[in-house]
N, C-alpha and C. Protein backbone atom coordinates (compact mmCIF):
# COMPACT_ATOMS: atom_id res chain seq x y z
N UNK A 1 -21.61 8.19 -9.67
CA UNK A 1 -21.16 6.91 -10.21
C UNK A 1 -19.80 6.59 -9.60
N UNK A 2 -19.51 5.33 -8.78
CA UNK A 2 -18.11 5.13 -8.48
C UNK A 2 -16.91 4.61 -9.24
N UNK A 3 -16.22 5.49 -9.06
CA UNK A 3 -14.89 5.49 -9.74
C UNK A 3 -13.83 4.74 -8.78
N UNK A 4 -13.30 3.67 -9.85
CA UNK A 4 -11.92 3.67 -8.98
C UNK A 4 -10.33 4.41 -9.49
N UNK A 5 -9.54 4.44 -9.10
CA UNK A 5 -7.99 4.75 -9.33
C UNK A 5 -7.24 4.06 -8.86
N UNK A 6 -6.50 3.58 -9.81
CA UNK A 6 -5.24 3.11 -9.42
C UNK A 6 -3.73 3.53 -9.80
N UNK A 7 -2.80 3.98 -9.11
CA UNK A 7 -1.67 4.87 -9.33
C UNK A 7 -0.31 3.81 -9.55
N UNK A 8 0.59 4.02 -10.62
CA UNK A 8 1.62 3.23 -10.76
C UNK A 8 2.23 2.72 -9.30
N UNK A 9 2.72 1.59 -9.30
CA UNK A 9 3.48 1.49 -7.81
C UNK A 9 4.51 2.54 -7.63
N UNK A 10 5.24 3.28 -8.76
CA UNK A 10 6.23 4.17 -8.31
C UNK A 10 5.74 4.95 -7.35
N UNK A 11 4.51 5.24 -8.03
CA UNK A 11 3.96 6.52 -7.12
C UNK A 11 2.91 6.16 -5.70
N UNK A 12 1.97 5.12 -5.86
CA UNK A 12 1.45 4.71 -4.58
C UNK A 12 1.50 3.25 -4.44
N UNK A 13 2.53 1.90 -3.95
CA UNK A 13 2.54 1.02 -3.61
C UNK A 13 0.99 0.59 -3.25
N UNK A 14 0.13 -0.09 -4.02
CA UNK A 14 -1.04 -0.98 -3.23
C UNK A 14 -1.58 -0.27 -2.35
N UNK A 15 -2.37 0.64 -2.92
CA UNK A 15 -3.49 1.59 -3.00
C UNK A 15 -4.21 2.00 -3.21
N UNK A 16 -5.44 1.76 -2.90
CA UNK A 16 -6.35 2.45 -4.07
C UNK A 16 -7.71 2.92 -3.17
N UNK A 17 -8.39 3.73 -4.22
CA UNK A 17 -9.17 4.82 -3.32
C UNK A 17 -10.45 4.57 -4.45
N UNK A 18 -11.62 4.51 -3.69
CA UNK A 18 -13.11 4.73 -4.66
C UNK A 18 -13.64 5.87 -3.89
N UNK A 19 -14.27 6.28 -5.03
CA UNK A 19 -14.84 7.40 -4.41
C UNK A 19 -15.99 7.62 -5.66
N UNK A 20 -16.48 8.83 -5.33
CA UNK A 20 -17.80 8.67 -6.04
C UNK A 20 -17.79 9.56 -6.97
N UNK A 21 -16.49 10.34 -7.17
CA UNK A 21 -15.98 11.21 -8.81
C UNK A 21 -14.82 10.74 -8.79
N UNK A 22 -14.57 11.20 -10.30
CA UNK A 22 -14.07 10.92 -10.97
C UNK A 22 -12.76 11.85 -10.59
N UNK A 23 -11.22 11.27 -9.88
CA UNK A 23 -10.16 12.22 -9.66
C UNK A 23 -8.79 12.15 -10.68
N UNK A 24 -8.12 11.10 -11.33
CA UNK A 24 -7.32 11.36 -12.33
C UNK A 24 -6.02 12.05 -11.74
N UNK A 25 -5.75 12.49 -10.18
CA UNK A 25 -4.76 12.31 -10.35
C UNK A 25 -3.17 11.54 -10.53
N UNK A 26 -2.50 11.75 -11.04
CA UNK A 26 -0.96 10.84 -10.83
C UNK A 26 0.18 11.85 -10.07
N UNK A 27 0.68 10.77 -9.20
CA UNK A 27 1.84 11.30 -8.68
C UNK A 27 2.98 11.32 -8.73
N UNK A 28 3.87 11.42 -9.56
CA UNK A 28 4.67 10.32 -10.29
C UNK A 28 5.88 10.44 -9.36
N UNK A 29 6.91 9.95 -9.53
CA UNK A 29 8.30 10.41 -8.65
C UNK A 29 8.58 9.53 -6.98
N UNK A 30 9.46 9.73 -6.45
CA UNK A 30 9.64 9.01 -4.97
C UNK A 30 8.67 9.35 -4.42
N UNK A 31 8.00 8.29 -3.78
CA UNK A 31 6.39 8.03 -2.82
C UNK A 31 7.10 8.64 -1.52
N UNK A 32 6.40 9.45 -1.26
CA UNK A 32 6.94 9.78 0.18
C UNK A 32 6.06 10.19 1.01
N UNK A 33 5.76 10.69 2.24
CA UNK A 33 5.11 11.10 3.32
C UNK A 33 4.44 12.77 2.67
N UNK A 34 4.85 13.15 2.03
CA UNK A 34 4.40 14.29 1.14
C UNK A 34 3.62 14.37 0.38
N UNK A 35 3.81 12.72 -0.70
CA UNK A 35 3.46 12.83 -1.71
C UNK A 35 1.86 12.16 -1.22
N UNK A 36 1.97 11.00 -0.18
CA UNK A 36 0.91 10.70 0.21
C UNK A 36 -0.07 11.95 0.68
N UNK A 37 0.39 12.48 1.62
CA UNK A 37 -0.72 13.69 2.09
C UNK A 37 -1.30 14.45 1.14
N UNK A 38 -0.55 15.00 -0.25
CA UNK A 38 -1.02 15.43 -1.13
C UNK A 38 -1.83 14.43 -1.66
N UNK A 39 -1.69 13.36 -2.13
CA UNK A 39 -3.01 12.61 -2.63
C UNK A 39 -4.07 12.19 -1.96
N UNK A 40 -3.98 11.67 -0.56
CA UNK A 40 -5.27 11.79 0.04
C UNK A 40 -6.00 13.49 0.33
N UNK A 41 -5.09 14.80 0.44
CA UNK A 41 -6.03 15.98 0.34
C UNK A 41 -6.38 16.07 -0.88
N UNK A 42 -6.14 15.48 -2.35
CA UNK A 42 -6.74 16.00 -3.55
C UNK A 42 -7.76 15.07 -3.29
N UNK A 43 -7.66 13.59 -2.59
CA UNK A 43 -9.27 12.43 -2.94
C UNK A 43 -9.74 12.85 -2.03
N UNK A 44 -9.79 13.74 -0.95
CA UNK A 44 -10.94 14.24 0.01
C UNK A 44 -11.64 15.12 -0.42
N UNK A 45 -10.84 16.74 -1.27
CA UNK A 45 -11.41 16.96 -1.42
C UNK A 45 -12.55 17.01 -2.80
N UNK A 46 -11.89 16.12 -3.68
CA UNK A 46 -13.04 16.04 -4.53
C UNK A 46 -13.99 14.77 -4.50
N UNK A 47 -13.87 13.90 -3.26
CA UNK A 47 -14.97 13.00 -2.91
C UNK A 47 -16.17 14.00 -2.45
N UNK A 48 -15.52 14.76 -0.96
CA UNK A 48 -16.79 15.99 -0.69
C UNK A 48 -17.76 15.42 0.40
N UNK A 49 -17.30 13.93 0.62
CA UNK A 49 -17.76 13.37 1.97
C UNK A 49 -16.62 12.42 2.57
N UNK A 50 -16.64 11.94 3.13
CA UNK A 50 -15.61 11.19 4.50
C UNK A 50 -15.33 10.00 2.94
N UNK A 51 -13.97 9.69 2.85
CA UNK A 51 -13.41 8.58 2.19
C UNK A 51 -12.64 7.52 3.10
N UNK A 52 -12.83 6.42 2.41
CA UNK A 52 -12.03 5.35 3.46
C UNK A 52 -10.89 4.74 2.43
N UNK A 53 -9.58 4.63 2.84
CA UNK A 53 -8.59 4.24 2.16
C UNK A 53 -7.80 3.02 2.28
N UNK A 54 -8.51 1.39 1.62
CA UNK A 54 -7.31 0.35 2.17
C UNK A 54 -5.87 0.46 1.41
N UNK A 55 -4.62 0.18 2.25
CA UNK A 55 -3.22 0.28 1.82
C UNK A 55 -2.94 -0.49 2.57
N UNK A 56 -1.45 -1.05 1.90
CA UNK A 56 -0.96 -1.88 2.51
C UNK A 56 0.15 -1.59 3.35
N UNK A 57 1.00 -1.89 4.15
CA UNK A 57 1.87 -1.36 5.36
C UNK A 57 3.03 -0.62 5.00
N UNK A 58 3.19 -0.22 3.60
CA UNK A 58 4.51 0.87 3.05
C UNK A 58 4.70 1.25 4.78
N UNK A 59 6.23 2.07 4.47
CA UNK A 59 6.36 2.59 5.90
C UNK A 59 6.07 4.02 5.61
N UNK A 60 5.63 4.44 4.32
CA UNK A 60 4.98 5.81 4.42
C UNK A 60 3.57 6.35 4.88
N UNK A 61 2.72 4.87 4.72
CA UNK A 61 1.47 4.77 4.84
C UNK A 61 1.54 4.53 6.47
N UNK A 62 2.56 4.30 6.99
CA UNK A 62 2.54 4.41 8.60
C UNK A 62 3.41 5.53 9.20
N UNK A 63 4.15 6.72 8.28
CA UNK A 63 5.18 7.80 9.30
C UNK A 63 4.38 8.41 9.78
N UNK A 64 4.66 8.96 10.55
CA UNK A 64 3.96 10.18 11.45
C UNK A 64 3.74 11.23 10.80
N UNK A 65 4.10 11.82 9.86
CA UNK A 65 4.00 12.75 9.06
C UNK A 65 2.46 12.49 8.59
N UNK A 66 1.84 11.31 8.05
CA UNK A 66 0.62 11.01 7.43
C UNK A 66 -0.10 10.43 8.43
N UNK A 67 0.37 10.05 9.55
CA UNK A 67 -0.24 9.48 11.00
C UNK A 67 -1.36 11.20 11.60
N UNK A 68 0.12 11.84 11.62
CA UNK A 68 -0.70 13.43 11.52
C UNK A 68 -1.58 13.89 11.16
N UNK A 69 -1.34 13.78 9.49
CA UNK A 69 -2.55 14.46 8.37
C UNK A 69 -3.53 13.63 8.76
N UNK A 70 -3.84 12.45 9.23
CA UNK A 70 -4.88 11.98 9.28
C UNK A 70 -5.51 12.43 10.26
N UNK A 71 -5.12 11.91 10.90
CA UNK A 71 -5.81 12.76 13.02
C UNK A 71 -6.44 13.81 12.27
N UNK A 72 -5.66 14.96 11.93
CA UNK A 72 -6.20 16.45 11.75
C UNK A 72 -7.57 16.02 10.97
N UNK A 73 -7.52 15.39 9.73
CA UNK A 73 -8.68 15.29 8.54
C UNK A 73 -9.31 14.18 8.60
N UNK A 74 -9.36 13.73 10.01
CA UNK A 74 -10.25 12.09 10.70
C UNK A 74 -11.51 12.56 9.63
N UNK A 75 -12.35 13.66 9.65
CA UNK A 75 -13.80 13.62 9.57
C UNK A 75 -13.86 13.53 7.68
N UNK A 76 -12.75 13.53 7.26
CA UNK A 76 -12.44 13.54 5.51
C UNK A 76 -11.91 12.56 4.97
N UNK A 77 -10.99 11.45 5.28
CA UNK A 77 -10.24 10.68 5.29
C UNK A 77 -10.03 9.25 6.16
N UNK A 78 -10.53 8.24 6.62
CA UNK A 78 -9.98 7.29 7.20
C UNK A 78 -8.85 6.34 6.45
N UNK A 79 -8.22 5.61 7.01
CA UNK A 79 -6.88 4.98 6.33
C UNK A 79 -7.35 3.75 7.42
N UNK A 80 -7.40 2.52 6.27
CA UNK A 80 -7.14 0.67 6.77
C UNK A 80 -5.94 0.08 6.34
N UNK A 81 -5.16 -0.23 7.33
CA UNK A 81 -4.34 -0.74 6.81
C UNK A 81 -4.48 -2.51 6.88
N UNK A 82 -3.88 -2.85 5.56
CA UNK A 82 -4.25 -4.77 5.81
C UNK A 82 -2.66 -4.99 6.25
N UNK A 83 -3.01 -6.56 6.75
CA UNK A 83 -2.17 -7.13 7.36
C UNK A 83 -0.73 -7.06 6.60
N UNK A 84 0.07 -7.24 7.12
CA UNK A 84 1.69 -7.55 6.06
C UNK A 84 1.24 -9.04 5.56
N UNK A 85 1.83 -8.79 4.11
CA UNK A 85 1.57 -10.04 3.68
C UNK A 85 0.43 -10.52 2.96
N UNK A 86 -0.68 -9.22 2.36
CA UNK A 86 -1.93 -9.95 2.27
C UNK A 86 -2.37 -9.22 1.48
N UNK A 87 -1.74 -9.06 0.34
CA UNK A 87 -2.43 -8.38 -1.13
C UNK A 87 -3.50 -9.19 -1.52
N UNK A 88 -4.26 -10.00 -1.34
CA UNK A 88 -5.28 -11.15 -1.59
C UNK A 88 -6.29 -9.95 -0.92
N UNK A 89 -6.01 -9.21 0.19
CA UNK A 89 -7.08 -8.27 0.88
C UNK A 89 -7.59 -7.50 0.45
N UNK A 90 -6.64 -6.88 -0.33
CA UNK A 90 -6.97 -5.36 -1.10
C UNK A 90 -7.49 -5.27 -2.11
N UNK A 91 -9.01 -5.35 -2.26
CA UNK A 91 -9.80 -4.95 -3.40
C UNK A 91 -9.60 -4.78 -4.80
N UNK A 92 -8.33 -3.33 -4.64
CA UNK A 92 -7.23 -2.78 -5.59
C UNK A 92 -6.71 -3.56 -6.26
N UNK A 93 -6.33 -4.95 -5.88
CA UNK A 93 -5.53 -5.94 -6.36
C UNK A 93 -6.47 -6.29 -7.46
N UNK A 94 -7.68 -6.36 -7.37
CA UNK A 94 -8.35 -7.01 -8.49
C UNK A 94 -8.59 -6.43 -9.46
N UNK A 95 -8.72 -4.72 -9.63
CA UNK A 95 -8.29 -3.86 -9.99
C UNK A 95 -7.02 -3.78 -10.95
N UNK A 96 -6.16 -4.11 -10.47
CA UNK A 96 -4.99 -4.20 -11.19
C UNK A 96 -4.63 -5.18 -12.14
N UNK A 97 -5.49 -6.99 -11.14
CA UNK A 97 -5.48 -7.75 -12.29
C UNK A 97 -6.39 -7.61 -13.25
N UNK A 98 -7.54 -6.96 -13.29
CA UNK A 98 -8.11 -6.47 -14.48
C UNK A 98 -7.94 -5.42 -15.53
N UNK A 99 -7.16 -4.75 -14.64
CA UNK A 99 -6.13 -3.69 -15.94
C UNK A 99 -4.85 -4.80 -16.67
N UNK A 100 -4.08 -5.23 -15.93
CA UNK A 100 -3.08 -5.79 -16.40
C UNK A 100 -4.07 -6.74 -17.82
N UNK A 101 -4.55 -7.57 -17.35
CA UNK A 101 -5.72 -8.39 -18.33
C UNK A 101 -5.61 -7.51 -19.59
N UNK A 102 -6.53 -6.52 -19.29
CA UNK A 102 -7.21 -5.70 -20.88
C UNK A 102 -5.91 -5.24 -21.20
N UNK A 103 -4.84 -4.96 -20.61
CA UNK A 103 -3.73 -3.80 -21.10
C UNK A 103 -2.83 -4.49 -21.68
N UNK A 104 -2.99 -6.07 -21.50
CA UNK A 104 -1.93 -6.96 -21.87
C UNK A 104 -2.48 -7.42 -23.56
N UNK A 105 -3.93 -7.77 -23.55
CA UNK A 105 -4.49 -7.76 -24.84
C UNK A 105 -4.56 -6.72 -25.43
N UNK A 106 -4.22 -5.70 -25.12
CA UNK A 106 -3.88 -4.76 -26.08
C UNK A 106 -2.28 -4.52 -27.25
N UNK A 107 -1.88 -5.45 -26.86
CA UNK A 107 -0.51 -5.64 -27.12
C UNK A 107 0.10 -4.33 -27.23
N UNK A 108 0.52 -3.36 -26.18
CA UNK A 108 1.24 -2.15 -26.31
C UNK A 108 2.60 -2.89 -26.79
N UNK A 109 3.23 -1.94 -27.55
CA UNK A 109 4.73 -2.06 -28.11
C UNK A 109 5.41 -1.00 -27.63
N UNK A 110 5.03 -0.03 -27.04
CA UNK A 110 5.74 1.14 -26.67
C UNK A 110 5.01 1.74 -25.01
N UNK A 111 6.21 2.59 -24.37
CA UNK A 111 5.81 2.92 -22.96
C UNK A 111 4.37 4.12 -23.29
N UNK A 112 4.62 4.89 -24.33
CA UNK A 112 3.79 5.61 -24.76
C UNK A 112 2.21 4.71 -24.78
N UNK A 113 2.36 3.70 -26.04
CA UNK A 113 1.13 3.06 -26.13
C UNK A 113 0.54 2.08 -24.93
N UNK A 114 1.37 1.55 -23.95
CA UNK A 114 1.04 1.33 -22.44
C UNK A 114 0.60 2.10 -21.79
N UNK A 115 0.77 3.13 -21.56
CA UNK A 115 0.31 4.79 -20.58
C UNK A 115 -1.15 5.29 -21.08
N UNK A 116 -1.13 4.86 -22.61
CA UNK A 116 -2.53 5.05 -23.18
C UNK A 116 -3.67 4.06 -23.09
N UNK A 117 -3.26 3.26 -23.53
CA UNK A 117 -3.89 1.83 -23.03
C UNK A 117 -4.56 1.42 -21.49
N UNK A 118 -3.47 1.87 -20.52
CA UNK A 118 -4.08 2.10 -19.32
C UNK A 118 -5.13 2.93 -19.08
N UNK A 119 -4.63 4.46 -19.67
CA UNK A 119 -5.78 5.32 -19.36
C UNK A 119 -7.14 4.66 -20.22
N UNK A 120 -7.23 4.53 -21.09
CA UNK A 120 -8.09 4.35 -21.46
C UNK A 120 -8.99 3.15 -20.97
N UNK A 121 -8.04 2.23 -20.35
CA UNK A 121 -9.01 1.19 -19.39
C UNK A 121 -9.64 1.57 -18.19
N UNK A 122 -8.88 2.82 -17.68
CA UNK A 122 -9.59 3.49 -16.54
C UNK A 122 -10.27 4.09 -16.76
N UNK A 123 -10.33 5.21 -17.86
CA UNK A 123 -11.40 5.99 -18.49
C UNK A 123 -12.98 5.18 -18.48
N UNK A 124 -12.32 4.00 -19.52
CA UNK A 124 -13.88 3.04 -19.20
C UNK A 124 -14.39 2.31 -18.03
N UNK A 125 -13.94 1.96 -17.18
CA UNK A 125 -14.02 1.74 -16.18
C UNK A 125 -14.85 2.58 -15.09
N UNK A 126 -14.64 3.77 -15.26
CA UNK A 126 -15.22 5.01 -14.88
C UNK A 126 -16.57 5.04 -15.45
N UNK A 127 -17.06 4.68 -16.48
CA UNK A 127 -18.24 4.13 -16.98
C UNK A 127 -19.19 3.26 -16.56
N UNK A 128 -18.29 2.35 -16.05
CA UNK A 128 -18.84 0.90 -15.92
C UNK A 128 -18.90 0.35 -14.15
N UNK A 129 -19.65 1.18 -13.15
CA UNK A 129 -19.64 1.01 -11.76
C UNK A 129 -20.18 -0.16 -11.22
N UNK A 130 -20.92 -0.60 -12.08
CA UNK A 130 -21.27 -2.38 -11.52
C UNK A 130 -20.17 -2.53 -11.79
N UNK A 131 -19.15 -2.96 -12.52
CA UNK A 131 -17.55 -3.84 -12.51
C UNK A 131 -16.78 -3.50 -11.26
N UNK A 132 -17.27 -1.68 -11.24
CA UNK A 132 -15.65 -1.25 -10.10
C UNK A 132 -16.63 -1.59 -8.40
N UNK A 133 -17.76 -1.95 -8.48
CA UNK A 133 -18.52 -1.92 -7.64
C UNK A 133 -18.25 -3.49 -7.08
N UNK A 134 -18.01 -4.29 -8.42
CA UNK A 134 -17.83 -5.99 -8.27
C UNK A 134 -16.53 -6.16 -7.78
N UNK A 135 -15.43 -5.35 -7.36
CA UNK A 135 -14.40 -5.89 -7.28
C UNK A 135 -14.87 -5.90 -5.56
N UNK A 136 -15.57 -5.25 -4.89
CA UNK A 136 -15.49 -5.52 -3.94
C UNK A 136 -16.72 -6.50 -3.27
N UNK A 137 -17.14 -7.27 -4.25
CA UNK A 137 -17.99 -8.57 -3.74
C UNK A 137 -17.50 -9.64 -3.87
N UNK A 138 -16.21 -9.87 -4.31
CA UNK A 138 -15.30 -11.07 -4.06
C UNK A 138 -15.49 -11.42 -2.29
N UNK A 139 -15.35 -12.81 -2.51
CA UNK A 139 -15.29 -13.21 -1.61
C UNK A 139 -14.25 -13.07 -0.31
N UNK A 140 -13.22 -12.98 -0.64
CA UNK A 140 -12.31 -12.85 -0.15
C UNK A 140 -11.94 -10.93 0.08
N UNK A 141 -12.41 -10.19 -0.23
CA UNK A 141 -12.20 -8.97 -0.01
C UNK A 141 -14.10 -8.31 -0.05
N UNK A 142 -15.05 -9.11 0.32
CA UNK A 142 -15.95 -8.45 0.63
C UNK A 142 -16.06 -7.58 2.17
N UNK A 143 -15.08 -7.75 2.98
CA UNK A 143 -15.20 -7.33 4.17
C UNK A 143 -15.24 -5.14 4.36
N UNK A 144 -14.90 -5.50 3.09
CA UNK A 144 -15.31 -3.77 2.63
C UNK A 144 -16.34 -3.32 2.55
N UNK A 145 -17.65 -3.87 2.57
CA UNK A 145 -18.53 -3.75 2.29
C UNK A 145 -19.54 -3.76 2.95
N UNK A 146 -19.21 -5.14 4.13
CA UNK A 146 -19.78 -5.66 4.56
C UNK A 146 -20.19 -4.63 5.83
């Protein structure tokens, strides 16, 4: 069943990864060339076949450090990057406006009851693979697919 994730911007700026289990991790803290390699080796290896990753042009998502990890783990990992300028591209985005949506009618009052609220929209979500499957038949970001 496909799952999506989406990680606070602290931790991955306009990112997001589907894959076909369920991974849960967070990275929390300064995004860095580290922190990236560690999260694409935890979504490789519990995808378990070749994953493809759209992001947007961070300059971490382009150092050489993750320019590296990729080359090496080409046959586990590909990385798309969209144009500068074009969060309208990224799938993820719709993603987010559909969390923000449910997480906002939830009226959290606290960072606690936000953090829960989220999970729990991803939790269901994880359920529901026609929805995470629909974000990428938009028109405008079907080229994922296609």
């Amino acid at each position: 069943m496909p799952t999506a994730r989406s990680y606070p911007r602290t931790a991955n700026p306009k990112s997001s990864y589907v894959s076909t289990e369920p991974c849960g991790h967070r990275l929390p803290g300064t995004f860095t060339a580290e922190v990236m390699r560690t999260f694409l080796d935890r979504l490789a290896e519990q995808a378990g076949r070749k994953g493809h990753m759209i992001a947007d042009r961070h300059p971490v998502h382009r150092s050489k450090a993750v320019r590296a990890w990729l080359e090496k783990n080409a046959q586990r990992v590909e990385l798309h990057l969209m144009p500068g300028y074009s969060p309208e591209l990224n799938p993820g985005e719709l993603l987010n406006a559909d969390l923000k949506h449910h997480v906002h009618a939830a009226r959290a009052t606290t960072v606690d009851d936000l953090a829960r609220e989220t999970l729990r929209f991803l939790r269901r979500r994880q359920h529901q693979p026609h929805i995470v499957c629909g974000y990428s038949r938009a028109h405008h970001v079907r080229y994922t697919i296609e």
